[in-house]
Short mmCIF file of C-alpha atoms and ligand atoms in Angstrom, two decimals:
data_model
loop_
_atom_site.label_atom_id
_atom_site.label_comp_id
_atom_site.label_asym_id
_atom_site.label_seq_id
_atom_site.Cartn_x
_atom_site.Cartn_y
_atom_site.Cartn_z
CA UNK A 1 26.40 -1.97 -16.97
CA UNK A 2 24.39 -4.85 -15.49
CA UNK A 3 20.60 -4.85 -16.72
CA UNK A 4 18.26 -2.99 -14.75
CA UNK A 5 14.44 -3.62 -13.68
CA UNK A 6 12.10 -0.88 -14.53
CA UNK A 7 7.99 -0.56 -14.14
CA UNK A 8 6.99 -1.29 -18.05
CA UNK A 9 3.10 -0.26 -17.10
CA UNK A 10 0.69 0.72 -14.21
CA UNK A 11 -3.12 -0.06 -13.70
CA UNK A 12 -5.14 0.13 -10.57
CA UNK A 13 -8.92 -0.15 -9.85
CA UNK A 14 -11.65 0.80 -7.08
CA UNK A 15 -14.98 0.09 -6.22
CA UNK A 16 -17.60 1.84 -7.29
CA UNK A 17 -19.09 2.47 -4.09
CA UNK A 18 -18.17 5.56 -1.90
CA UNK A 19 -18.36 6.06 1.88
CA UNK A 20 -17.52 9.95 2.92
CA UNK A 21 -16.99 10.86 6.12
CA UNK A 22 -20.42 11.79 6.78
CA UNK A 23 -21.52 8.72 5.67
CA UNK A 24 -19.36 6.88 8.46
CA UNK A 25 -20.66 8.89 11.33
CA UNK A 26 -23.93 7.78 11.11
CA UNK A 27 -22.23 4.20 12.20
CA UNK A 28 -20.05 5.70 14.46
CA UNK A 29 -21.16 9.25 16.10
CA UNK A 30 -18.39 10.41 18.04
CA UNK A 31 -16.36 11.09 14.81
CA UNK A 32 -17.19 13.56 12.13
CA UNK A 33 -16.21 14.89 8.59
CA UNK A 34 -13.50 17.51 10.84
CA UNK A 35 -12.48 15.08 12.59
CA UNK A 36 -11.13 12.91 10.01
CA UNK A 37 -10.01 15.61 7.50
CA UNK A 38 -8.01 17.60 9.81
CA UNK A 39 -6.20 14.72 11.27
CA UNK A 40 -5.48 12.30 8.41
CA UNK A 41 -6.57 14.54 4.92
CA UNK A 42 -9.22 11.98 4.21
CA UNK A 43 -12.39 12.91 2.57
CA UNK A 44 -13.84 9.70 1.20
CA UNK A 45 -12.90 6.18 0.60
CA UNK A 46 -14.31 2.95 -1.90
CA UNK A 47 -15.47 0.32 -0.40
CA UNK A 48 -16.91 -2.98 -2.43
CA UNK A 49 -20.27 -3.13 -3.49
CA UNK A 50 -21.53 -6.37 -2.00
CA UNK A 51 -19.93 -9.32 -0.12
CA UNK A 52 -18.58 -11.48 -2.07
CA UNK A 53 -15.94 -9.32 -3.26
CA UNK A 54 -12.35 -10.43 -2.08
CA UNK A 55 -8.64 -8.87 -3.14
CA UNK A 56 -8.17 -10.71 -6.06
CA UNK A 57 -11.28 -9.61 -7.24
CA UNK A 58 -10.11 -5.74 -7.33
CA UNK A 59 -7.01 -7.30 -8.49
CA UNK A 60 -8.40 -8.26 -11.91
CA UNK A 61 -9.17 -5.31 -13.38
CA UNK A 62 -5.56 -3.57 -11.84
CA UNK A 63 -3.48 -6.71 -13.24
CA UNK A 64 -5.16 -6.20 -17.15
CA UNK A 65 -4.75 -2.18 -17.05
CA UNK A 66 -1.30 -2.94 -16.22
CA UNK A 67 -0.23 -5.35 -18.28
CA UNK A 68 -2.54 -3.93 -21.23
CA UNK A 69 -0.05 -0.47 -20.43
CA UNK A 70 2.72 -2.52 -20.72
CA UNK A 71 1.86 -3.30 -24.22
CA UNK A 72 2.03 -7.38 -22.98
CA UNK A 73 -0.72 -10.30 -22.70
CA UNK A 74 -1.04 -12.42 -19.66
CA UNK A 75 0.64 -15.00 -21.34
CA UNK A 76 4.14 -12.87 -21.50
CA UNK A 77 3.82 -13.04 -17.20
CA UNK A 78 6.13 -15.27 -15.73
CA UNK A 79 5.47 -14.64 -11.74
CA UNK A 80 2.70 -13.06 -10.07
CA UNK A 81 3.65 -11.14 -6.56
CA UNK A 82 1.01 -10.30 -4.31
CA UNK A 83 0.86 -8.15 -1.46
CA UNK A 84 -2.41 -8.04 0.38
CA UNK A 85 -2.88 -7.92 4.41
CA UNK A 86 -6.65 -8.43 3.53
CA UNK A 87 -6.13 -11.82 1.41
CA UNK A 88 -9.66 -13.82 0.01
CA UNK A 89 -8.78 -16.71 2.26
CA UNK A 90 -6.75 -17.35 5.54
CA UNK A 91 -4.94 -19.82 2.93
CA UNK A 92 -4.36 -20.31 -0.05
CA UNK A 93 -2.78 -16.81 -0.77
CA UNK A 94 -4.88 -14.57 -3.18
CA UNK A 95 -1.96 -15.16 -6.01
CA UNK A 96 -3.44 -18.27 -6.95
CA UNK A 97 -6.67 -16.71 -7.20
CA UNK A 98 -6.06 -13.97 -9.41
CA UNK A 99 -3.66 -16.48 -11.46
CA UNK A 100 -6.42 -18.87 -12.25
CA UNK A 101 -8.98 -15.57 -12.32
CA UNK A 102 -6.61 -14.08 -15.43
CA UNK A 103 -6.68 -17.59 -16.93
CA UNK A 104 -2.78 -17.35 -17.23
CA UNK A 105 -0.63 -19.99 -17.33
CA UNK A 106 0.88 -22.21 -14.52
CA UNK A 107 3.27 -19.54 -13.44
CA UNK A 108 4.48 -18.88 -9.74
CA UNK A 109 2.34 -16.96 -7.33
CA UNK A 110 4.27 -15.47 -4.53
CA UNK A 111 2.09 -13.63 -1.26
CA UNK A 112 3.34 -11.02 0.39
CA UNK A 113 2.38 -10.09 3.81
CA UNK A 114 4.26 -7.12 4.83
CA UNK A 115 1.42 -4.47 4.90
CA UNK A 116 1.66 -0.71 3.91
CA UNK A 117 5.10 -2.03 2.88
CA UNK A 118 3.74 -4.64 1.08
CA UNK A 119 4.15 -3.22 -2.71
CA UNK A 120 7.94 -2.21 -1.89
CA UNK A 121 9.12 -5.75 -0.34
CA UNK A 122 7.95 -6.77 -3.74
CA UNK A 123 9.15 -4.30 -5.75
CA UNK A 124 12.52 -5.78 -3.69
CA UNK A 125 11.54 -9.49 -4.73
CA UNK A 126 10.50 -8.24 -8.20
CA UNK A 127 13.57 -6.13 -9.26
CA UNK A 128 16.02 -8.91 -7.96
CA UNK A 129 14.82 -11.22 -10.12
CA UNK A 130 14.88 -9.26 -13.16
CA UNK A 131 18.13 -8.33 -12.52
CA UNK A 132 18.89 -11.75 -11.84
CA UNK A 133 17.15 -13.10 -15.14
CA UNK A 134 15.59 -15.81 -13.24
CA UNK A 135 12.04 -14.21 -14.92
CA UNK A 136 11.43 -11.74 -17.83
CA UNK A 137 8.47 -10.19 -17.02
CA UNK A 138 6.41 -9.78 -13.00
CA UNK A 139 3.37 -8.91 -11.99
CA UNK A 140 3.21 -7.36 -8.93
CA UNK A 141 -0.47 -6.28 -7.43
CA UNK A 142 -1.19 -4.71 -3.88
CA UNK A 143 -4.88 -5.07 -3.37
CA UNK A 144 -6.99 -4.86 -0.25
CA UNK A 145 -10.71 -5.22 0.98
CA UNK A 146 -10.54 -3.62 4.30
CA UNK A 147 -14.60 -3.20 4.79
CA UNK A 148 -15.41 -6.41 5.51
CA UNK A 149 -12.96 -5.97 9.02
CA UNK A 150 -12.94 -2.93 10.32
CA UNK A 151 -15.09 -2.05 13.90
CA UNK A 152 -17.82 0.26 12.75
CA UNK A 153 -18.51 1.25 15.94
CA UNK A 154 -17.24 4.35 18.55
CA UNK A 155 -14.59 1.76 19.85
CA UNK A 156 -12.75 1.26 16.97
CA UNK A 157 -13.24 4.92 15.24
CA UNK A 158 -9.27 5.90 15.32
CA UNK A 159 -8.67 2.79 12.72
CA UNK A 160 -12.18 2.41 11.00
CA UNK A 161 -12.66 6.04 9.75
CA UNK A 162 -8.55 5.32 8.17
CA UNK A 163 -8.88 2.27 5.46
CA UNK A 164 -10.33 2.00 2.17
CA UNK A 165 -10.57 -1.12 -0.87
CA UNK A 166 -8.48 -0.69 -3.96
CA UNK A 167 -6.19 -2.15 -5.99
CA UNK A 168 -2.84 -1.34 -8.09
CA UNK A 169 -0.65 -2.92 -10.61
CA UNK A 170 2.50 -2.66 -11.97
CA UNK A 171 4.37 -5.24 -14.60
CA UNK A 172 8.57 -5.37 -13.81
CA UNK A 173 10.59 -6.05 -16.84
CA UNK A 174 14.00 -5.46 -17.65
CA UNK A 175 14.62 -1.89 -18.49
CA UNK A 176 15.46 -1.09 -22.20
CA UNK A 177 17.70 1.61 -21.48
CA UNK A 178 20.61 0.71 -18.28
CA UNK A 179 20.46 4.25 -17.47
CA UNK A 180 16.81 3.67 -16.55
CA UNK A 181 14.74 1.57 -14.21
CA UNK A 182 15.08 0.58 -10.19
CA UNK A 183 18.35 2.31 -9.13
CA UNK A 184 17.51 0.46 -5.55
CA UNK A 185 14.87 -0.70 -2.98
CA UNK A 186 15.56 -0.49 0.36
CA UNK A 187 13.42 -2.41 2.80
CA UNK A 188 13.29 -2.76 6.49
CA UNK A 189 11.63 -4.06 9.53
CA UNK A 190 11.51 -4.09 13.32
CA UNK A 191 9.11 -6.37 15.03
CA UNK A 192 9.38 -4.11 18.29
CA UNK A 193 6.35 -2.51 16.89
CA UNK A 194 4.45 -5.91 16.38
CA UNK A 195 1.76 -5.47 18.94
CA UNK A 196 1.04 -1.39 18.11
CA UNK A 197 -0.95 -2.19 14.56
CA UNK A 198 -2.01 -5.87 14.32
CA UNK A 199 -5.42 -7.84 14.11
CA UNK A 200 -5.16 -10.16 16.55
CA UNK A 201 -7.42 -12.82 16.33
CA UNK A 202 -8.07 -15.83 14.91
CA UNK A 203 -4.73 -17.11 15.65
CA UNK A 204 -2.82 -20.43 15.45
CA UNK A 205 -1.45 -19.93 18.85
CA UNK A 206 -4.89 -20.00 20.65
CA UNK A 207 -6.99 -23.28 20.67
CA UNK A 208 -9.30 -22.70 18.99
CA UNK A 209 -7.84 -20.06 16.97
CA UNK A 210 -11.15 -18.03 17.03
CA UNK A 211 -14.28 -17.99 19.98
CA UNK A 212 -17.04 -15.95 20.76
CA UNK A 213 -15.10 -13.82 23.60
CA UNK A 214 -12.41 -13.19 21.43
CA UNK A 215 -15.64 -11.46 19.34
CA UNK A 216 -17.11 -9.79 22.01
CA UNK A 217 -14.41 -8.26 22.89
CA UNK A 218 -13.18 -7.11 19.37
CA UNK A 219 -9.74 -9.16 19.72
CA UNK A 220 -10.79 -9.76 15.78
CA UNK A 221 -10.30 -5.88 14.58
CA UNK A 222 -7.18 -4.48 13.90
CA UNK A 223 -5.92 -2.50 16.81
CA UNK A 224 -3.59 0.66 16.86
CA UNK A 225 -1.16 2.76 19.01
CA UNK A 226 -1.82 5.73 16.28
CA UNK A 227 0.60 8.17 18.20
CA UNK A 228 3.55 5.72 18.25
CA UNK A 229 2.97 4.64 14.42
CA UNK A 230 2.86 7.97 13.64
CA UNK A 231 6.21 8.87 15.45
CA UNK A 232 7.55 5.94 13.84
CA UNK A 233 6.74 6.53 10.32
CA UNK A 234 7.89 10.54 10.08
CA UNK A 235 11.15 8.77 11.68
CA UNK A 236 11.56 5.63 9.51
CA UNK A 237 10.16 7.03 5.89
CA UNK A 238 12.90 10.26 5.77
CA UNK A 239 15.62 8.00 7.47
CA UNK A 240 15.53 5.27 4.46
CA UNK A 241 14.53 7.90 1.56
CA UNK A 242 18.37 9.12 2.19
CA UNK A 243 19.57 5.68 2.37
CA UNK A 244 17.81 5.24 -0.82
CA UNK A 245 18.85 8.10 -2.73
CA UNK A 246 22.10 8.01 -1.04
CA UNK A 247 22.28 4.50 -2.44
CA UNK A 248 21.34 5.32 -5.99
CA UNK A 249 23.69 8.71 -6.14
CA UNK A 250 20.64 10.76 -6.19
CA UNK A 251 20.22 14.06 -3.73
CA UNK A 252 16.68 15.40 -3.15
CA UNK A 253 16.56 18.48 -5.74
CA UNK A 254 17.02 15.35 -8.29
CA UNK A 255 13.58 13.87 -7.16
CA UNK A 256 10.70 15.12 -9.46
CA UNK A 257 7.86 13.11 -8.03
CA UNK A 258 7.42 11.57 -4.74
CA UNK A 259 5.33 8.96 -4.65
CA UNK A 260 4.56 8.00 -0.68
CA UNK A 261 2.21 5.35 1.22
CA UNK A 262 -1.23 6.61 2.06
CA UNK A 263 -1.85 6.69 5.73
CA UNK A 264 -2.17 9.81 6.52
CA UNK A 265 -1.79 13.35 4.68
CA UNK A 266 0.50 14.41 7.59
CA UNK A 267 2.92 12.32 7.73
CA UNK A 268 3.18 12.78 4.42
CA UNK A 269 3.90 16.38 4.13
CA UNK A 270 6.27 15.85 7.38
CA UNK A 271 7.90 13.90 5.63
CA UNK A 272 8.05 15.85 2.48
CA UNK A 273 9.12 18.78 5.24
CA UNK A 274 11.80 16.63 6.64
CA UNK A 275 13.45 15.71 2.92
CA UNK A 276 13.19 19.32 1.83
CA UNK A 277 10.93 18.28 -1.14
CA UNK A 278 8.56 20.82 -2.02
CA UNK A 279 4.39 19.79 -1.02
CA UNK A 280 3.86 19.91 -4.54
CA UNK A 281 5.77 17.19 -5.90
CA UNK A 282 3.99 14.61 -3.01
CA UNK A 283 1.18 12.51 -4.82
CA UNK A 284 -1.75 12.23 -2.54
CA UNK A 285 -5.02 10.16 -3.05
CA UNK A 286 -5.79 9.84 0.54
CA UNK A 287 -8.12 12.47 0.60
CA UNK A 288 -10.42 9.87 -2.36
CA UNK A 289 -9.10 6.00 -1.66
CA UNK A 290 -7.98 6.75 2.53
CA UNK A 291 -5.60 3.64 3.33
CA UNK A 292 -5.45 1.15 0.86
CA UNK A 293 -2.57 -0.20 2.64
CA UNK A 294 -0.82 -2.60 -0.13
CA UNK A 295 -2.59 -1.08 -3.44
CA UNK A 296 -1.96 3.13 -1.97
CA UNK A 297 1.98 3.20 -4.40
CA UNK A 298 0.92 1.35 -7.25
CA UNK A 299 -2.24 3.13 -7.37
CA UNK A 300 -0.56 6.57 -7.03
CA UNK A 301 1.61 5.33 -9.75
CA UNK A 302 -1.46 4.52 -12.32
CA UNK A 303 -2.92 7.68 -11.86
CA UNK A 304 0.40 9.65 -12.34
CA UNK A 305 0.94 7.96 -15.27
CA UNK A 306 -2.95 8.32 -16.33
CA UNK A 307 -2.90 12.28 -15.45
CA UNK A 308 0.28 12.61 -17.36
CA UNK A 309 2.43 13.98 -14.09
CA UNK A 310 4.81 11.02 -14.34
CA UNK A 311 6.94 10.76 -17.62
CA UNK A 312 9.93 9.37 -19.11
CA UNK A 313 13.36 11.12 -17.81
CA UNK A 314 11.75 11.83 -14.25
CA UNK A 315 13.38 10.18 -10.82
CA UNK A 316 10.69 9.16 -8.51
CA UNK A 317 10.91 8.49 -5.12
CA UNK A 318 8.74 5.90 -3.22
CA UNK A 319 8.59 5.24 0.31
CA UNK A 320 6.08 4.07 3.04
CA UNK A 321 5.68 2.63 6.29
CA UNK A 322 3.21 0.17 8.46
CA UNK A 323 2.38 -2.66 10.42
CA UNK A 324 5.31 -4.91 11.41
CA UNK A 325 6.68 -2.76 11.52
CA UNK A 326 8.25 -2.47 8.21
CA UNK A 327 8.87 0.17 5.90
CA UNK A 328 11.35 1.21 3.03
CA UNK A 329 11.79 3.57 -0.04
CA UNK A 330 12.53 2.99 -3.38
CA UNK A 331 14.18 5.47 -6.70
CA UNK A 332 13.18 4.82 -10.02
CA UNK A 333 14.78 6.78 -13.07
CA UNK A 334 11.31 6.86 -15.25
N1 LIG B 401 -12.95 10.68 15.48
C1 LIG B 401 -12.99 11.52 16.50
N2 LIG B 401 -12.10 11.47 17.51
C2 LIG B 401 -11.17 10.52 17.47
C3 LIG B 401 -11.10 9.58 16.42
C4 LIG B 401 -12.06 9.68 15.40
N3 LIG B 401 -12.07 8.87 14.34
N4 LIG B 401 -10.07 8.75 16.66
C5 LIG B 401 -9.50 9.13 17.80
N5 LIG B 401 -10.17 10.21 18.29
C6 LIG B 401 -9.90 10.96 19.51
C7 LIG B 401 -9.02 10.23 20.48
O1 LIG B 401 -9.78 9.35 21.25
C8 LIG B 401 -8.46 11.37 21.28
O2 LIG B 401 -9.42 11.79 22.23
P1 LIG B 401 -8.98 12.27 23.69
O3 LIG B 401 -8.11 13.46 23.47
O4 LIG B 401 -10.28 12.58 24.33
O5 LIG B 401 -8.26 11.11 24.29
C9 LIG B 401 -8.32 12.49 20.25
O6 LIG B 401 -9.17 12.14 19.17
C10 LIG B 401 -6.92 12.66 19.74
O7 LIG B 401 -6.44 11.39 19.43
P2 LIG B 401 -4.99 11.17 18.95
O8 LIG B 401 -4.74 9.70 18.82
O9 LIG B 401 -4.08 12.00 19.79
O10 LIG B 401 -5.06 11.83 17.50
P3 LIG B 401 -3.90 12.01 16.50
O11 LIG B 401 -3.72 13.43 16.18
O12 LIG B 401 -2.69 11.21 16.88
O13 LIG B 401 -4.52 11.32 15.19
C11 LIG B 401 -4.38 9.28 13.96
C12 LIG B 401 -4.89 9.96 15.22
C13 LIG B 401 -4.79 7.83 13.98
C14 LIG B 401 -4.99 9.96 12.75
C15 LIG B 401 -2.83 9.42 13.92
O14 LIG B 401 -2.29 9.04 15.14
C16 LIG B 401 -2.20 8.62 12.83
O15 LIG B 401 -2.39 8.88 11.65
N6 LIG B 401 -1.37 7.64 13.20
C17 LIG B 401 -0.69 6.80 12.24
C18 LIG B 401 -1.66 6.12 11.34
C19 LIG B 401 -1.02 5.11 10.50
O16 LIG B 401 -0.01 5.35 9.91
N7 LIG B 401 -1.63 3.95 10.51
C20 LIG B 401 -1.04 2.80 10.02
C21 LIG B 401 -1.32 2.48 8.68
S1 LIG B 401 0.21 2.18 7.95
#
């Protein structure tokens, strides 16, 4: 049997800080604690301490947890992956960053930019390499500071009160056992949705990419048709979780732990509803992190791993969907 890729560890890392719902509404007063839990399961979220603090930052400590589970060094890493909508710098990508951060050698750093879907188009990258041998051992980190750009104010409330900072790790090596490892990743996109979740400004098509109208008017937060993205990702998440398992000669009673993107508790469990898995195999952390967009899989795979619910033997399921749009699903024989 041709080798396999597998997830050799998982890490993951938040700020210290935490904003609750409560918290928010003093910036923004026509939302509340109700609101927000009844609509999207969130209760609280991280957010970084001070400015300063970029993705590659959070990314640190993530990257060493995961490696350090892996039982590896930095210096067994031959390609970093990074997915990140919320990167340090407009260029270069946060790869380099965190590269030169870790003090590892003068490997590749690859950026990712496809959003919620981030961790599974390089989970994609990631596995087709290993299976490939072109590399022995990736790093792939999803890490986002979202505080620094959201609209704290009552115009922007159905996005703001939504995203969170984190980061999670994983470290893609060739699975020791063929049975084992990344039966498949399935990834997707449709740019129909472009427009419905996007931060549009500053942009390379306007001259000058960035001016104080585009400010005033808020063209610089990220901007959402919530009912439409919503509609979208119920659709979208089920549809490619059977291509998935389809794909990797799985059915649903096979999956023991689901492990979905963070963006809202309700699509989640209509999802769950949809597949026929029961609400009790669906890892949340929405209600503690809300949307950390690239970092909400890996991180859900850290802590299953850290809480003991994930364990050799088990199929998992991954899938998630966002801003592109994009989405796509994932099973891994643990
Ligand atoms: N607090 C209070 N009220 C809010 C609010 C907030 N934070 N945000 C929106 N509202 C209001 C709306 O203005 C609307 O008021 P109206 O009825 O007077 O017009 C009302 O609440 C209902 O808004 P609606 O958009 O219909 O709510 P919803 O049930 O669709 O929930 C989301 C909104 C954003 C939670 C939901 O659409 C969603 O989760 N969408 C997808 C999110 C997602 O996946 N994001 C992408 C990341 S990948």
């Amino acid at each position: 049997m041709a080798a396999r890729s597998a997830i050799l560890g998982a890490g993951h890392y938040v700020p210290s800080k935490v904003v609750t719902n409560d918290d928010l509404t003093k910036l923004i007063p026509s939302t509340s604690d109700a609101w927000i839990q009844e609509r999207t399961g969130i209760r609280e979220r991280r957010i970084i301490e001070h400015d300063g603090i970029g993705a590659s930052d959070l990314a640190v400590p993530a990257a060493k947890m995961a490696i350090e589970r892996a039982g590896l060094t930095i210096h067994d890493i031959d390609a970093i992956i990074f997915a990140t909508l919320s990167p340090d710098l407009t260029f270069p990508g946060s790869g380099v960053l965190l590269q030169h951060k870790l003090g590892m050698p003068q490997i590749p750093a690859l950026d990712v930019r496809n959003q919620c879907s981030g961790f599974l188009y390089s989970l994609s990258v990631a596995d087709a390499w290993i299976r490939a041998g072109v590399y022995k051992h990736v790093l792939i980190v999803g890490a986002e500071v979202h505080s620094t750009g959201l609209d704290l104010s009552d115009r922007g409330r159905d996005v703001s009160v939504l995203f969170g900072d984190g980061a999670g790790a994983v470290v893609v090596g060739r699975s020791p056992d063929p049975e084992r490892g990344v039966l498949n990743v399935v990834i997707r996109s449709d740019g129909v949705g472009a427009h419905d979740l996007m931060v549009e400004c500053p942009a390379s098509k306007y001259m000058p990419r960035i001016t104080k109208e585009m400010i005033d008017e808020g063209r610089i937060w990220p901007k959402m048709n919530g009912k439409l993205v919503f509609r979208w990702a119920t659709e979208k998440m089920p549809e490619v979780a059977i291509e998935s398992m389809e794909k990797a000669g799985v059915n649903v009673d096979d999956i023991d732990l689901f492990i979905p993107h963070q963006a809202n508790m309700r699509i989640n469990q209509f999802v769950a509803m949809k597949l026929n898995i029961p609400q009790e195999k669906i890892v949340h952390n929405i209600d503690r992190y809300g949307n950390t967009t690239a970092a909400t899989i890996p991180i859900g795979i850290s802590e299953s791993l850290g809480e003991g619910r994930l364990k050799p033997g088990m199929t998992v399921l991954f899938a998630g969907f966002g801003a592109g749009f994009t989405w796509g699903a994932s099973v891994v024989r643990w």
